[in-house]
CSV table of C-alpha atoms in Angstrom, one decimal:
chain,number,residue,atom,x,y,z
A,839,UNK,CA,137.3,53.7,23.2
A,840,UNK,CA,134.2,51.0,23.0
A,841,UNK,CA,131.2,52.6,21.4
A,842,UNK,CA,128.0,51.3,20.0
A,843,UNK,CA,126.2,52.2,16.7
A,844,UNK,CA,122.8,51.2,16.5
A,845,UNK,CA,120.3,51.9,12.8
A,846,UNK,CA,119.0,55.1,13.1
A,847,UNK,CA,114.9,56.5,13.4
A,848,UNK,CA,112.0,54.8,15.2
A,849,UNK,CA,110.9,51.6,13.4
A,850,UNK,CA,107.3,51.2,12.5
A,851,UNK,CA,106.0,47.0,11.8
A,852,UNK,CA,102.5,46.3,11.2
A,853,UNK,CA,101.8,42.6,13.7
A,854,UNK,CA,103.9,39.5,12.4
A,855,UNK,CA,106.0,41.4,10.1
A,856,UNK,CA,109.6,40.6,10.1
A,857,UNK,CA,112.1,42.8,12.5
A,858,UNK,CA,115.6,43.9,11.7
A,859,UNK,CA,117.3,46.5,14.2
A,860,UNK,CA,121.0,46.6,13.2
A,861,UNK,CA,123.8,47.2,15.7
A,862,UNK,CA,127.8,47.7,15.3
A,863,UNK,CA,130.2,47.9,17.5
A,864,UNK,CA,133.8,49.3,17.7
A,865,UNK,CA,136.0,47.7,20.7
A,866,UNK,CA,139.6,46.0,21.2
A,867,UNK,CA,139.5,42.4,21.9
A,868,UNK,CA,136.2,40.4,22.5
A,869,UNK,CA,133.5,42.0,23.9
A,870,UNK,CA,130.4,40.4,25.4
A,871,UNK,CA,127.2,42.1,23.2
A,872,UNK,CA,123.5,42.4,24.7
A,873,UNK,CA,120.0,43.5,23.7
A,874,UNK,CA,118.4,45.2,26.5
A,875,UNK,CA,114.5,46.6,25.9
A,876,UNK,CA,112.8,49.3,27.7
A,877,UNK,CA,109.2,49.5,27.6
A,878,UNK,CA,107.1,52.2,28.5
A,879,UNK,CA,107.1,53.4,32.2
A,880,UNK,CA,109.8,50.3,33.0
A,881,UNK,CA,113.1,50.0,33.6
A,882,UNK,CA,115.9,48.0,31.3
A,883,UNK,CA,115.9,44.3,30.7
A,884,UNK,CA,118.1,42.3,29.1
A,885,UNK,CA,116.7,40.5,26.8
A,886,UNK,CA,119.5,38.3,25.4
A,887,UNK,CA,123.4,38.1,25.2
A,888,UNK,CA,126.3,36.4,23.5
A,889,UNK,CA,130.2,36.2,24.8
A,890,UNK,CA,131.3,35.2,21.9
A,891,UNK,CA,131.8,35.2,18.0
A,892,UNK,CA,129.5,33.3,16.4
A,893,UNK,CA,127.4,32.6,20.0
A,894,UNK,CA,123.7,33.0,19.3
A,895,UNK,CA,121.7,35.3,21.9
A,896,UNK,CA,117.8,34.1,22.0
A,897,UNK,CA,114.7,35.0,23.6
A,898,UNK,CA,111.0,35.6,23.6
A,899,UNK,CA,111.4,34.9,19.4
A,900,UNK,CA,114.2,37.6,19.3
A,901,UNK,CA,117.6,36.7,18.0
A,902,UNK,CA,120.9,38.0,17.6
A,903,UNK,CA,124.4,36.3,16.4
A,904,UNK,CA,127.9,37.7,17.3
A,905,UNK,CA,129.9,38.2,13.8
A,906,UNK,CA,133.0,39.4,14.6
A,907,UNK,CA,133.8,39.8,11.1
A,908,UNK,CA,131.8,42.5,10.9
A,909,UNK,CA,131.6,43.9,14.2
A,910,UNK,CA,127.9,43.3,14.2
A,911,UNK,CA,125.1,42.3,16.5
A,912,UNK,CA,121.5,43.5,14.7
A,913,UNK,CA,118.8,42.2,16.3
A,914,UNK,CA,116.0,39.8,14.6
A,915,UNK,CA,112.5,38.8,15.6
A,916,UNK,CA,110.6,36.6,12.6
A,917,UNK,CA,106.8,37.7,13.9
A,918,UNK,CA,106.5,40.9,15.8
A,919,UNK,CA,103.6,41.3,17.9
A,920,UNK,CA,102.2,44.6,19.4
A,921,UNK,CA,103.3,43.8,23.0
A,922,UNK,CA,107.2,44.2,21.5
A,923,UNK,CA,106.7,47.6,21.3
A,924,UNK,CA,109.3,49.0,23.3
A,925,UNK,CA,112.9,51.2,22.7
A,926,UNK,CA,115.4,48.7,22.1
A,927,UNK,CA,119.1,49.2,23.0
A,928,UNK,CA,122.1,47.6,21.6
A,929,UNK,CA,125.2,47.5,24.6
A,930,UNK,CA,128.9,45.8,24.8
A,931,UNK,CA,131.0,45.2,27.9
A,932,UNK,CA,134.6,45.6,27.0
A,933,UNK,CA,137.0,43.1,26.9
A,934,UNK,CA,139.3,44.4,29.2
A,935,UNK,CA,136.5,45.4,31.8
A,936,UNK,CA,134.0,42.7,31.5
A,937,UNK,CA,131.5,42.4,33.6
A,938,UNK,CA,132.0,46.3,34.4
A,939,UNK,CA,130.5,49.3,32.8
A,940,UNK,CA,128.2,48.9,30.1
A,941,UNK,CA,128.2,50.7,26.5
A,942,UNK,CA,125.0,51.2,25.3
A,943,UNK,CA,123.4,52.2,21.7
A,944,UNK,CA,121.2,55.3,21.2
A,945,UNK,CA,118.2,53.4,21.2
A,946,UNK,CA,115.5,52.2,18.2
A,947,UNK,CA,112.1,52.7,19.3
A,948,UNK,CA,109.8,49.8,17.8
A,949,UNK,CA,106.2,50.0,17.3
A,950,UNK,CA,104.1,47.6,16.3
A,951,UNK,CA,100.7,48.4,15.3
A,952,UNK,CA,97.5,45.9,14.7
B,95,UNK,CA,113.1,39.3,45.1
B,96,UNK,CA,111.8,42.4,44.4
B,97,UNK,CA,114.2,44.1,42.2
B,98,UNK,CA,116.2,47.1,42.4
B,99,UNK,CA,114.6,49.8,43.6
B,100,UNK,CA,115.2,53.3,43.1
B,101,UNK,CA,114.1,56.7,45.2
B,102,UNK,CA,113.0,59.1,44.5
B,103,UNK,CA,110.9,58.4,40.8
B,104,UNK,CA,110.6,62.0,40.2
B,105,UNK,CA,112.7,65.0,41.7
B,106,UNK,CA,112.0,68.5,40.4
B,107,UNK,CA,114.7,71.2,42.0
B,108,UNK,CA,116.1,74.9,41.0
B,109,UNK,CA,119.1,75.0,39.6
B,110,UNK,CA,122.1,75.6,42.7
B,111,UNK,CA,120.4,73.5,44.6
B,112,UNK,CA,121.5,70.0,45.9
B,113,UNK,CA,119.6,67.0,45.4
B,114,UNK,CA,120.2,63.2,46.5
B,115,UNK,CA,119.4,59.9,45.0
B,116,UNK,CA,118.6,56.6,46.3
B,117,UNK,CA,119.5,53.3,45.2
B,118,UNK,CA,118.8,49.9,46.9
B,119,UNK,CA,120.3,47.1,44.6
B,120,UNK,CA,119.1,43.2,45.0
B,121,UNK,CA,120.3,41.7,48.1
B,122,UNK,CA,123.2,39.2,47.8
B,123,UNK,CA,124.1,41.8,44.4
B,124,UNK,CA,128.1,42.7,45.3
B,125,UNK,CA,128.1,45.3,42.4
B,126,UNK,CA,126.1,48.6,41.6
B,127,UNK,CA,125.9,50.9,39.0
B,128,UNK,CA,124.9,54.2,38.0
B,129,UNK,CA,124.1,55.3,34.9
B,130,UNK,CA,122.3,58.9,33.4
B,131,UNK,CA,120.2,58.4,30.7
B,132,UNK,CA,119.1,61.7,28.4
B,133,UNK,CA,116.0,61.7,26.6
B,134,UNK,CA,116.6,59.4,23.0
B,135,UNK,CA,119.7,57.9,23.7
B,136,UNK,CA,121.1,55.1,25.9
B,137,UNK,CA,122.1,55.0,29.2
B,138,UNK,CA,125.7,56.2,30.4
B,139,UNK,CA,128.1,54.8,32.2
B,140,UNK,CA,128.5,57.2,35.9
B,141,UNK,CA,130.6,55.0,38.5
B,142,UNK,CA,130.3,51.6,39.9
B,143,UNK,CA,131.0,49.9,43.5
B,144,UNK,CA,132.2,46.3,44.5
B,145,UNK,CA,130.6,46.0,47.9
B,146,UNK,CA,131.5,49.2,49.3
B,147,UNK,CA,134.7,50.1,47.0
B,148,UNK,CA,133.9,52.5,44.3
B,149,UNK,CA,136.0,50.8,41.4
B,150,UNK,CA,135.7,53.3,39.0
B,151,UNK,CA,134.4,56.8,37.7
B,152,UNK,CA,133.6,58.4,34.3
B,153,UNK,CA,134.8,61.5,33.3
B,154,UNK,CA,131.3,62.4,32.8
B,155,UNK,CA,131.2,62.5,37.0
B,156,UNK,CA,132.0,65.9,37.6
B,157,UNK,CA,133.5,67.2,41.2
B,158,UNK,CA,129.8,68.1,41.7
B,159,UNK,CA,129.0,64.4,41.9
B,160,UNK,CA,129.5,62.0,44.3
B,161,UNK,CA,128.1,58.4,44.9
B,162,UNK,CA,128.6,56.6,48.3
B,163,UNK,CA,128.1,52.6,49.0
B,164,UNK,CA,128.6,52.9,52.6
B,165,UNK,CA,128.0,49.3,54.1
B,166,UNK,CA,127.8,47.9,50.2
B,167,UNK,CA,123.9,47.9,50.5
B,168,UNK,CA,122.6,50.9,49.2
B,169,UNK,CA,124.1,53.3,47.6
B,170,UNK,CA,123.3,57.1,46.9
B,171,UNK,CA,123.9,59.7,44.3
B,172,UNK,CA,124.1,63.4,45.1
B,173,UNK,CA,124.5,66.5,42.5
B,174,UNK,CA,125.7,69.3,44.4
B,175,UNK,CA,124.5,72.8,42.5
B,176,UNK,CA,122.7,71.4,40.0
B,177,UNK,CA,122.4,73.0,36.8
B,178,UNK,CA,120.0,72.4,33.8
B,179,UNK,CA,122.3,70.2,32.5
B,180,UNK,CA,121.9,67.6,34.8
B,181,UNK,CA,118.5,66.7,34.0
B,182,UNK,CA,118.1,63.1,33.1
B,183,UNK,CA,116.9,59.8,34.3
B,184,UNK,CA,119.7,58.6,36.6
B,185,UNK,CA,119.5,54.4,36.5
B,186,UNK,CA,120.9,52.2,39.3
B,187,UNK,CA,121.6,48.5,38.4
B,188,UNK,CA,123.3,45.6,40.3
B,189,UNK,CA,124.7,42.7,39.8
B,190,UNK,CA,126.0,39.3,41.5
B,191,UNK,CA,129.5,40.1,40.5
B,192,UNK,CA,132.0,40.7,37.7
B,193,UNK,CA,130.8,39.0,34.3
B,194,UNK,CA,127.3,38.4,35.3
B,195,UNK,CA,123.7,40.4,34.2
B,196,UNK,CA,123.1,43.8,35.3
B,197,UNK,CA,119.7,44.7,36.4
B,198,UNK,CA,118.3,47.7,36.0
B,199,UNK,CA,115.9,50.2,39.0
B,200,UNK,CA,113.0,51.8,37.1
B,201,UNK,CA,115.1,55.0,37.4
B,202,UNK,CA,115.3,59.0,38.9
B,203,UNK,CA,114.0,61.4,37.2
B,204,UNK,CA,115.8,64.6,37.6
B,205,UNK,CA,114.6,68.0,36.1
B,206,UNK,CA,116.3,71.1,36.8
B,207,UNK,CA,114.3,74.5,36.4
């Protein structure tokens, strides 16, 4: 089945350092891949998404690139600022149900401090 | 717009009893979905509807679970006996149709004493 491996432990970035939050996937065919963020006392957002290999997913400064090669989607922000403190979740739909359930990550919870 | 919405925030019962959960998805949305979420990891797949049709079901729906979509508006969630177990945040999300975003009520959450 389609499952989602995201790094493990909260992450812990002073304000503008660089963010890495890696993310691999297992799943037949081609999935679509998202980053979804949760902050505190909200519900889910997506926060960008890519259909495709090699399709870039950007917002808000984040990035993330589809490598099929390596069944990887990690997620990359160059300056991290407090506000991006948050749990940050890693999901695929499947191939052969897209647009259906969703397969999410454990989580990483990011905090930035000043 | 104002977003999915999702009632109650909080339920507190005793374990056996039944409890029911509300979920009003965007309007114009022809999908829902419900999802449990356990504290520190990601959401789980429950069941989603297209309109009024429940599509599909995980396994993790037991027969003391059952999710309705009666006019493909709302949609509700009840746990029948609940058990200690069940405590979790239970999400609702909707969407306009196949292959498009899903997004995501503020969430129930359900503890079980």
């Amino acid at each position: 089945g389609n499952s989602v491996t995201q790094m493990e432990g909260p992450v812990t970035l002073s304000e503008e350092a660089f963010l890495t939050i890696n993310c691999t996937y297992t799943a037949t065919g081609y999935p679509s891949l998202f980053w979804y963020v949760q902050y505190p006392g909200e519900g889910l957002q997506l926060l960008l998404k890519a259909t495709k290999a090699d399709d870039k997913g950007s917002n808000k400064g984040f990035e993330a690139t589809y490598r099929k090669e390596t069944t990887s989607f990690h997620l990359e922000k160059g300056s991290v600022q407090v506000s991006d403190s948050a749990v940050y979740f890693c999901a695929l739909s499947g191939e052969e149900t897209s647009g259906s359930r969703l397969t999410f990550g454990e989580g990483t919870q990011l905090t930035v401090n000043p | 717009d104002t977003g999915v919405s999702q009632n109650p925030r909080h339920k507190i019962t005793k374990r056996g009893q039944n409890v029911t959960f509300r979920c009003d998805p965007i309007s114009e949305h022809n999908r829902l979905y419900w999802y449990r979420q356990t504290l520190g990891q990601g959401p789980e797949f429950l069941t989603y509807f297209q309109n009024e049709a429940q599509l599909e079901k995980s396994r993790l729906l037991s027969d003391r679970f059952s999710a309705e979509r009666p006019k493909g508006s709302f949609s509700t969630l009840e746990i029948q006996r609940t058990e200690q177990g069940d405590s979790a945040m239970y999400l609702c999300a909707s969407s306009l149709n196949r292959g498009y975003e899903q997004y995501f009520g503020p969430g129930t959450r359900l503890t079980v004493t």
